GROMACS .gro file of C-alpha atoms in nm:
model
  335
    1UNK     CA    1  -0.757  -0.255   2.011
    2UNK     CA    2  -1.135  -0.060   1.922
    3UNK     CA    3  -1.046   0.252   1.804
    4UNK     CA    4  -1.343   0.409   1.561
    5UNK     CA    5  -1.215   0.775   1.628
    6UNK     CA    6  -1.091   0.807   1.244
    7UNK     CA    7  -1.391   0.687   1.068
    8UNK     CA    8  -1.605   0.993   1.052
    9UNK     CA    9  -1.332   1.240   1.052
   10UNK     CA   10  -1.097   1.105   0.774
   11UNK     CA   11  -1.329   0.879   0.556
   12UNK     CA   12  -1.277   1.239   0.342
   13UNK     CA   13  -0.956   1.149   0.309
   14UNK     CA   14  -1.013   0.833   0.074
   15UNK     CA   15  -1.237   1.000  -0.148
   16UNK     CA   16  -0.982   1.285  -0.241
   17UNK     CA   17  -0.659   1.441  -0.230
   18UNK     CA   18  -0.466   1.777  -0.212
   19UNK     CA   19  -0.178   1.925  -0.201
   20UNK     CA   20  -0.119   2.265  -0.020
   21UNK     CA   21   0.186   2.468  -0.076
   22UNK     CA   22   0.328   2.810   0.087
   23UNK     CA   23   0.393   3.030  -0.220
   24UNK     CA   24   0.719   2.793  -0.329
   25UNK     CA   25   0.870   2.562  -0.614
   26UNK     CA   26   0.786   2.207  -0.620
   27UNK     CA   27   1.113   1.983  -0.655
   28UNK     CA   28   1.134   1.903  -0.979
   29UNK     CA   29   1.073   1.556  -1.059
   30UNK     CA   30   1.409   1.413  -1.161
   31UNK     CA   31   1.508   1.056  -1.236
   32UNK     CA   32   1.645   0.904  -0.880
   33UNK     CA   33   1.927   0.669  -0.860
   34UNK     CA   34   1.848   0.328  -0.731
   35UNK     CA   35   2.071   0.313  -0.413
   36UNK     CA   36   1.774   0.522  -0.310
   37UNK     CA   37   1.614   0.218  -0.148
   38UNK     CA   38   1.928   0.112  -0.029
   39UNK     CA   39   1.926   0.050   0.399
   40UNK     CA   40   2.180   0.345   0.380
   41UNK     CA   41   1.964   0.531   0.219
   42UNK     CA   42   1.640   0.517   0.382
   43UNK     CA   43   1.814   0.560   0.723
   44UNK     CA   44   1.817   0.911   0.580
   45UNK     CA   45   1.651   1.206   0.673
   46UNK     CA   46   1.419   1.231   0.378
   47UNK     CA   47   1.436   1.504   0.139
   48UNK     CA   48   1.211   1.597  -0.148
   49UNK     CA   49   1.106   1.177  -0.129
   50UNK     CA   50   0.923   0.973   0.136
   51UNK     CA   51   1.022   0.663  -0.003
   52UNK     CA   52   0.887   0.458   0.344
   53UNK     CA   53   0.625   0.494   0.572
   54UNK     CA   54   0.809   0.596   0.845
   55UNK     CA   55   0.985   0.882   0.599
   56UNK     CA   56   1.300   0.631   0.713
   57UNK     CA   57   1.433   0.334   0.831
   58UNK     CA   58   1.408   0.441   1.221
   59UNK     CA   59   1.009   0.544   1.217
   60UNK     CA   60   1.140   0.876   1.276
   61UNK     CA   61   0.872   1.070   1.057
   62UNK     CA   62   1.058   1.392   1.034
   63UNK     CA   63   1.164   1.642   0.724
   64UNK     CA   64   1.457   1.851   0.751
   65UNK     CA   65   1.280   2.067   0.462
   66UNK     CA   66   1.275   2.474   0.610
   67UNK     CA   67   1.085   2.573   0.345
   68UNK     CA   68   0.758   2.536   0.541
   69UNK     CA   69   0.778   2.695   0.912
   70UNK     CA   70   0.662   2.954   1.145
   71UNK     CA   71   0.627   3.241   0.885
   72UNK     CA   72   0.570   3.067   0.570
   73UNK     CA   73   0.258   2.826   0.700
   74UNK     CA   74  -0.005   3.131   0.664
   75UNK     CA   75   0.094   3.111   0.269
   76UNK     CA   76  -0.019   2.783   0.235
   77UNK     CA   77  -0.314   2.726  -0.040
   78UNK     CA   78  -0.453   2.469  -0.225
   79UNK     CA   79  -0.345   2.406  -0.590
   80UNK     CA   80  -0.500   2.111  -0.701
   81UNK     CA   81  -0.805   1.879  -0.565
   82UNK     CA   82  -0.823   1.495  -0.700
   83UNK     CA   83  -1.087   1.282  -0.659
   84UNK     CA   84  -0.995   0.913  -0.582
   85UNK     CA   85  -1.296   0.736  -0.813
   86UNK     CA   86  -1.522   0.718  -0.509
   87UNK     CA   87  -1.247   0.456  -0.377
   88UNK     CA   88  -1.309   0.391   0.033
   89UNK     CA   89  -1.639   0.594   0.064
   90UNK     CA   90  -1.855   0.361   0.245
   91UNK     CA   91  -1.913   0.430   0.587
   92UNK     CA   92  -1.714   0.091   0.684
   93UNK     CA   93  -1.405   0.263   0.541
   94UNK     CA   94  -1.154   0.490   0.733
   95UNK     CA   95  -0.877   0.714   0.582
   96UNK     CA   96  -0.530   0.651   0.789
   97UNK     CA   97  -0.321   0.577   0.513
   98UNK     CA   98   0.073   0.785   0.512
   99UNK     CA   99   0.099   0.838   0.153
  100UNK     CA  100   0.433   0.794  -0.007
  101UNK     CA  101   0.590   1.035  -0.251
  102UNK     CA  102   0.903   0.978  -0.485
  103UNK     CA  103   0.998   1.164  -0.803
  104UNK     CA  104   0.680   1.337  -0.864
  105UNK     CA  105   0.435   1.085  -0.761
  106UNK     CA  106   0.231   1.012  -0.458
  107UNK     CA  107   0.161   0.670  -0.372
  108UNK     CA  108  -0.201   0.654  -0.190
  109UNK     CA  109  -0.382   0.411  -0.038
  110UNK     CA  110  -0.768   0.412   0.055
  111UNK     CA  111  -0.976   0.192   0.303
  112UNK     CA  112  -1.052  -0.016   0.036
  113UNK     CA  113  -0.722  -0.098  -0.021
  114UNK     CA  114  -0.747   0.062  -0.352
  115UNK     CA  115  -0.401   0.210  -0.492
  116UNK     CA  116  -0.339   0.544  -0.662
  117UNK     CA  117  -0.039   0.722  -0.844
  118UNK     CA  118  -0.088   1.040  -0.872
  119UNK     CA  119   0.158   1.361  -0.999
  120UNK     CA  120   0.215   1.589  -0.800
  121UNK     CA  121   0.246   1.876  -0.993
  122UNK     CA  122  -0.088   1.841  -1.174
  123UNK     CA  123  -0.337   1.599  -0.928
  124UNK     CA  124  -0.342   1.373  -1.219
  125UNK     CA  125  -0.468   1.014  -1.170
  126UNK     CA  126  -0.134   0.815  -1.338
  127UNK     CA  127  -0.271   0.480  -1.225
  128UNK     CA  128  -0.485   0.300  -1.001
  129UNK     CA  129  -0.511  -0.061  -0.873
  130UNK     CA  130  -0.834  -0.194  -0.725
  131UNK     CA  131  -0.834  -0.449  -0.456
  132UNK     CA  132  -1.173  -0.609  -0.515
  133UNK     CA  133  -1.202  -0.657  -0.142
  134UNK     CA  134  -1.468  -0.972  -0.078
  135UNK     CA  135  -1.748  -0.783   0.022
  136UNK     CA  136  -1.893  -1.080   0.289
  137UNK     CA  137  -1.544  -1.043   0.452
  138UNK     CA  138  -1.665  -1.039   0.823
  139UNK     CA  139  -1.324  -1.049   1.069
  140UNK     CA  140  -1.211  -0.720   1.013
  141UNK     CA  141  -1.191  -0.555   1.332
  142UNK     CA  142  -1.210  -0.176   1.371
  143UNK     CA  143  -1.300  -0.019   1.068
  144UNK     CA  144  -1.190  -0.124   0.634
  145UNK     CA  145  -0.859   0.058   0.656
  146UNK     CA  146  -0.500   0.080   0.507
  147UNK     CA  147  -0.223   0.270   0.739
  148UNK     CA  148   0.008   0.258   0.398
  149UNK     CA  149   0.202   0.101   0.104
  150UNK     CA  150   0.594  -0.004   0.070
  151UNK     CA  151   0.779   0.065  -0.228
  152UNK     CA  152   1.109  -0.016  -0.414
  153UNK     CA  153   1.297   0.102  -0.672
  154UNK     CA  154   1.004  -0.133  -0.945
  155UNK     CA  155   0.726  -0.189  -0.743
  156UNK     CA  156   0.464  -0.096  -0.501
  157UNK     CA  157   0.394  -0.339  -0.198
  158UNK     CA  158   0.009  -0.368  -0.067
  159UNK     CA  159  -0.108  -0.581   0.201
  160UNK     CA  160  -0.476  -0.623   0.213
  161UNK     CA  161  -0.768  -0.644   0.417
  162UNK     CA  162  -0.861  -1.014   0.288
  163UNK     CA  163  -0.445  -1.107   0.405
  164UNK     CA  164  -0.289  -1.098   0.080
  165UNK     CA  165   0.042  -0.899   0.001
  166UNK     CA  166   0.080  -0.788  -0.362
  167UNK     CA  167   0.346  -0.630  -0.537
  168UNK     CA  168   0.245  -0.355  -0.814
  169UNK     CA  169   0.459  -0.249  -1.083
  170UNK     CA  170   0.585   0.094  -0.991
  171UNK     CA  171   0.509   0.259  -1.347
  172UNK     CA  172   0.188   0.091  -1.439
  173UNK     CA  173   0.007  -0.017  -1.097
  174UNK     CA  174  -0.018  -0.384  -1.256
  175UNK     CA  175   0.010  -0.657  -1.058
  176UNK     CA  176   0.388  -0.840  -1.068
  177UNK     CA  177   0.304  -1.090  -0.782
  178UNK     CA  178   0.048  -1.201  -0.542
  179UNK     CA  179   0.059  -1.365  -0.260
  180UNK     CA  180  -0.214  -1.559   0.036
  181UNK     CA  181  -0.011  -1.434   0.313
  182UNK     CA  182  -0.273  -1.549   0.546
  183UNK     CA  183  -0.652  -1.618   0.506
  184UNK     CA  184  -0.930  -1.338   0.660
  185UNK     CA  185  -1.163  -1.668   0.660
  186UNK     CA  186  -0.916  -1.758   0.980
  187UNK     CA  187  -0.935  -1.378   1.122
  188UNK     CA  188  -0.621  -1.222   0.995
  189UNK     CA  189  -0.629  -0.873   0.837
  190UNK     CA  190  -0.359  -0.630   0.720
  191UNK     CA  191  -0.414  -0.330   0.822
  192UNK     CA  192   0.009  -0.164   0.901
  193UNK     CA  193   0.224  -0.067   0.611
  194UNK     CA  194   0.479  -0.303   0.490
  195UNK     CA  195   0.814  -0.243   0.512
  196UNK     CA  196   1.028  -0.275   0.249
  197UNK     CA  197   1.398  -0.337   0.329
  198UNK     CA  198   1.698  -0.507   0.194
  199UNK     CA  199   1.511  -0.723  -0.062
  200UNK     CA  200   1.264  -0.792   0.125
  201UNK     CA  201   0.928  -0.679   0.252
  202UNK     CA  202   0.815  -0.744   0.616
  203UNK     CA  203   0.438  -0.688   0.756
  204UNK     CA  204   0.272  -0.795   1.053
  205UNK     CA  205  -0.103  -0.955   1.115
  206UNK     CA  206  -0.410  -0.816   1.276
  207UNK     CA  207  -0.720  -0.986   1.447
  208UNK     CA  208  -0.670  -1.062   1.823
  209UNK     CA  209  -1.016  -0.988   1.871
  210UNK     CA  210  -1.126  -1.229   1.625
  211UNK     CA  211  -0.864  -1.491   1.802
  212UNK     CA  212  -0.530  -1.515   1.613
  213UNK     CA  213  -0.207  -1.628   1.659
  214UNK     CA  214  -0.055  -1.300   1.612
  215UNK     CA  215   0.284  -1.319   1.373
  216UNK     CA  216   0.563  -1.105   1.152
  217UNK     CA  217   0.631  -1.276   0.844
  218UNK     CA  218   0.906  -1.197   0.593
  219UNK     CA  219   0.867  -1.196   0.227
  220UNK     CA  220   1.086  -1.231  -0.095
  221UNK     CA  221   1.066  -0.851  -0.309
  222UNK     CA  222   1.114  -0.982  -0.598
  223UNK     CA  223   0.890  -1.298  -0.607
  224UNK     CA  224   0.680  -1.312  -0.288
  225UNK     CA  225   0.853  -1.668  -0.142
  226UNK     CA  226   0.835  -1.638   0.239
  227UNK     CA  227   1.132  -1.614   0.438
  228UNK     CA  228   1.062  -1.619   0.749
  229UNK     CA  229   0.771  -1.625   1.046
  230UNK     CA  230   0.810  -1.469   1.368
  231UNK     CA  231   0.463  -1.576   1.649
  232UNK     CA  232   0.376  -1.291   1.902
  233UNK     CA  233   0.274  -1.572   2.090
  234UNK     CA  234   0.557  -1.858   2.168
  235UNK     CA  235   0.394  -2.200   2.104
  236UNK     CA  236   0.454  -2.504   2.429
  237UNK     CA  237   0.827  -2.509   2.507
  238UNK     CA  238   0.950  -2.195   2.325
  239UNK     CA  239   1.105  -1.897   2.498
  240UNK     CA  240   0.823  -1.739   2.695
  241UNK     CA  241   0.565  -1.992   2.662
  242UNK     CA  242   0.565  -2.025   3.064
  243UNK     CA  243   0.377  -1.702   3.063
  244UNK     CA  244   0.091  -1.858   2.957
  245UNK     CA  245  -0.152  -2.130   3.122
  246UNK     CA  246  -0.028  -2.481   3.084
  247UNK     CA  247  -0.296  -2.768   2.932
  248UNK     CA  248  -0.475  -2.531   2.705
  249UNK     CA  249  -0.470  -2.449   2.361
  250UNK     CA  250  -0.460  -2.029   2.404
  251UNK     CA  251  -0.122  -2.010   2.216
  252UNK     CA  252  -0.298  -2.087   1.920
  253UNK     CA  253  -0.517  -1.795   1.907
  254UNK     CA  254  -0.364  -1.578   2.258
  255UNK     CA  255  -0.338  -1.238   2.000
  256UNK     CA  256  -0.082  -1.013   2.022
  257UNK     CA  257  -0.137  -0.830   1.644
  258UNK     CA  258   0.098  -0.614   1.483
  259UNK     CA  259  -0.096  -0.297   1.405
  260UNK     CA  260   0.216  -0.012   1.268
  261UNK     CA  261   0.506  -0.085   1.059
  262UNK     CA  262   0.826  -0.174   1.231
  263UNK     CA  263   1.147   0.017   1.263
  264UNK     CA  264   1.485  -0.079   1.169
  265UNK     CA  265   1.848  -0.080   1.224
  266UNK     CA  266   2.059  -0.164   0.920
  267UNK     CA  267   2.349  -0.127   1.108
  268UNK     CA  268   2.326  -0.395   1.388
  269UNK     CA  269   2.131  -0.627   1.140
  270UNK     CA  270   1.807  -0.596   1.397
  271UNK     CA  271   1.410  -0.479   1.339
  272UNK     CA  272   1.181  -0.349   1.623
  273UNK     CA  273   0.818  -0.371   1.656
  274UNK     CA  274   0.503  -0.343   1.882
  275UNK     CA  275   0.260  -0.558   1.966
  276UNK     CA  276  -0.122  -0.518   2.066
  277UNK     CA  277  -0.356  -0.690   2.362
  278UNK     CA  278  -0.431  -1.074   2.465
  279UNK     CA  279  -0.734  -1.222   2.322
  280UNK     CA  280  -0.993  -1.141   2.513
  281UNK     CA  281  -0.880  -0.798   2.569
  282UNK     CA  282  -1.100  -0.771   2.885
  283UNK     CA  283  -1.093  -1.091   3.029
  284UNK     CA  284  -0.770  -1.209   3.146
  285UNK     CA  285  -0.911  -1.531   3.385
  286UNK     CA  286  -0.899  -1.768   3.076
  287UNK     CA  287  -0.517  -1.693   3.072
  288UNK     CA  288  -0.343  -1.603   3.384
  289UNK     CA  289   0.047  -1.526   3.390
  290UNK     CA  290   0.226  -1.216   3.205
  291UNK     CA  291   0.093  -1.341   2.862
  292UNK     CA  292   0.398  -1.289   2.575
  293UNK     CA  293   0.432  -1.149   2.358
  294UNK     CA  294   0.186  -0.928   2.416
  295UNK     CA  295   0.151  -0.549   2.513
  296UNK     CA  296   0.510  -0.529   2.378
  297UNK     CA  297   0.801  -0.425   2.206
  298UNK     CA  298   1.039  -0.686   2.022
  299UNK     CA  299   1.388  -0.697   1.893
  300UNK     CA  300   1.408  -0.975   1.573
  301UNK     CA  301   1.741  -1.042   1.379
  302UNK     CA  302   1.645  -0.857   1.019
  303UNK     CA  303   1.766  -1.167   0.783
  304UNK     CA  304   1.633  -1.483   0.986
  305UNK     CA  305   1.332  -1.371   1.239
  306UNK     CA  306   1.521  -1.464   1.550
  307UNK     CA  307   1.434  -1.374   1.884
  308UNK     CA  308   1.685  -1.141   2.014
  309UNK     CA  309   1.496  -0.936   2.298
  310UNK     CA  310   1.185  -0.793   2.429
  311UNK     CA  311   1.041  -0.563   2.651
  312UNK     CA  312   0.673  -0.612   2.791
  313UNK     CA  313   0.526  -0.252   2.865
  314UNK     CA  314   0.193  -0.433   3.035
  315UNK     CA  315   0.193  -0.757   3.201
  316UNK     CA  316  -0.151  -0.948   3.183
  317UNK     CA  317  -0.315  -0.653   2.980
  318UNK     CA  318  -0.723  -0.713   3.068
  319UNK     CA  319  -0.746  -0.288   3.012
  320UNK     CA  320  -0.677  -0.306   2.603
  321UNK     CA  321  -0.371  -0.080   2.643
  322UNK     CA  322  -0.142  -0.285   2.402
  323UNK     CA  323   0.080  -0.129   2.177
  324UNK     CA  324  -0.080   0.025   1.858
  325UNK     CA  325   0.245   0.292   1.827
  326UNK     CA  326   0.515   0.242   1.589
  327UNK     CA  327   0.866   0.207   1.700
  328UNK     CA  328   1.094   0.470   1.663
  329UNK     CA  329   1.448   0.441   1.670
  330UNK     CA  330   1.681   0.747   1.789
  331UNK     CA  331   2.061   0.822   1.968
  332UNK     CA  332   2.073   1.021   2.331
  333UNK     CA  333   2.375   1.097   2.514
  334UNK     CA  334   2.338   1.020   2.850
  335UNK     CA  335   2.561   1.230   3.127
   0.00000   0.00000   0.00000
């Protein structure tokens, strides 16, 4: 997927921040218990947090604030303007990040994949982390550019451009662990927001066009050890691997990334996700047959990475349609 629509209009967006408010009182900042990050908890509705990027578990992005509506959205005004250091300014960089926000402190990422706390009652800089991104790092397709950070009750999860997933200390930005979750040297970026969940943080590859294998991988919170690895594209004799031409090698680098953070379900113990286009995205005579996982949405078991269903929304994509949209879980009654 070539999308370059964001970098001119929200490269602003990395430089600075601000926060608008209709003539109201902030929530206070009080001390939040820790059952907040609980699966029960962030299968909330959020309320003066948005402890995930999704605001919950489900992807659902909604607020069931009413201070802010119909009447009260001509009172909005600026109250404070922060500068982010410069961070993401280049014109490589784009600003798509969701920040997060929990007990008085947004949680922003840039393009650079540069971390900032900041309060949100005064604009004040708290912390920041600096990725150091390798500057001759040459794979990354579409634009240098961060869709969002994870958190937990201690830390703040970042996956980065150059494929590693680090885990900052929630009150000082340092860095508790580090991880190679996979090398950019070999095409794979992170670009989606982890997910944190359960004790564990999920987060899902990028670089079809470069010619991955794309995959979901599964990570220890509290010490980075993998746990499991779920392939977008089934290698010889797994489920779905007759979708694909026999006597070649195109499982090992068919595509199929994971560009948005997935949705889950504590409840039946399952996490959803989309996947993006076939390597090449145009050219579909290298690789005839429907070509899973790609172009689609997947069901996993949450604890071990197991296959559980799937549903392909283009067969043989050669038109670059994948699946860039996050999955969003909801309940309808049907008559």
């Amino acid at each position: 997927m070539k999308d370059y629509r964001f970098t001119k209009r929200l490269a602003r967006l990395c430089q600075c921040l601000c926060l608008c408010l209709a003539g109201m009182g902030m929530p206070s900042a009080q001390a939040q218990p820790a059952d907040d990050f609980s699966p029960a908890a962030l299968t909330q509705l959020p309320g003066a947090n948005w402890a995930t990027d999704g605001g919950d578990l489900y992807n659902r992005r909604f607020s069931p604030l009413t201070e802010l509506d119909h009447d009260t959205v001509q009172g909005l005004k600026g109250v404070w303007h922060t500068r982010l250091r410069g961070s993401g300014a280049g014109p490589q960089y784009s600003g798509e990040a969701q920040p997060l926000v929990y007990d008085g402190v947004a949680y922003v990422i840039t393009g650079a994949d540069d971390v900032f706390a900041v309060s949100i009652e005064s604009g004040e800089i708290l912390w920041q982390y600096v990725a150091d991104l390798p500057p001759e790092m040459n794979t990354v397709c579409c634009g240098w550019t961060s869709r969002g950070v994870a958190m937990s009750e201690d830390h703040v999860y970042v996956g980065q451009l150059d494929g590693q997933l680090k885990a900052l200390d929630r009150a000082t930005g340092e860095v508790a662990w580090a991880v190679q979750a996979e090398r950019w040297q070999e095409g794979y970026t992170i670009t989606a927001a982890p997910l944190y969940v359960d004790d564990m943080v999920i987060i899902g590859f990028a670089g079809a066009e470069i010619g991955i294998r794309g995959r979901l991988k599964a990570f220890d919170a509290n010490d980075g050890s993998l746990l499991w690895t779920f392939y977008t594209i089934p290698a010889p004799g797994e489920f779905g691997s007759d979708t694909w031409s026999d006597g070649n090698m195109l499982w090992q680098y068919g595509g199929a990334s994971i560009w948005s953070t997935p949705a889950v379900d504590a409840e039946l113990g399952m996490l959803y996700f989309a996947t993006g286009n076939a390597a090449a995205n145009s050219n579909g005579s290298h690789r005839p047959g429907d070509n899973l996982f790609t172009a689609s949405i997947l069901a996993l078991d949450l604890k071990t990475g197991e296959y559980r269903w799937h549903f392909q929304q283009v067969h043989h994509d050669i038109w670059d349609y994948d699946s860039p949209n996050p999955v969003i879980l909801f309940d309808i009654e049907i008559d």
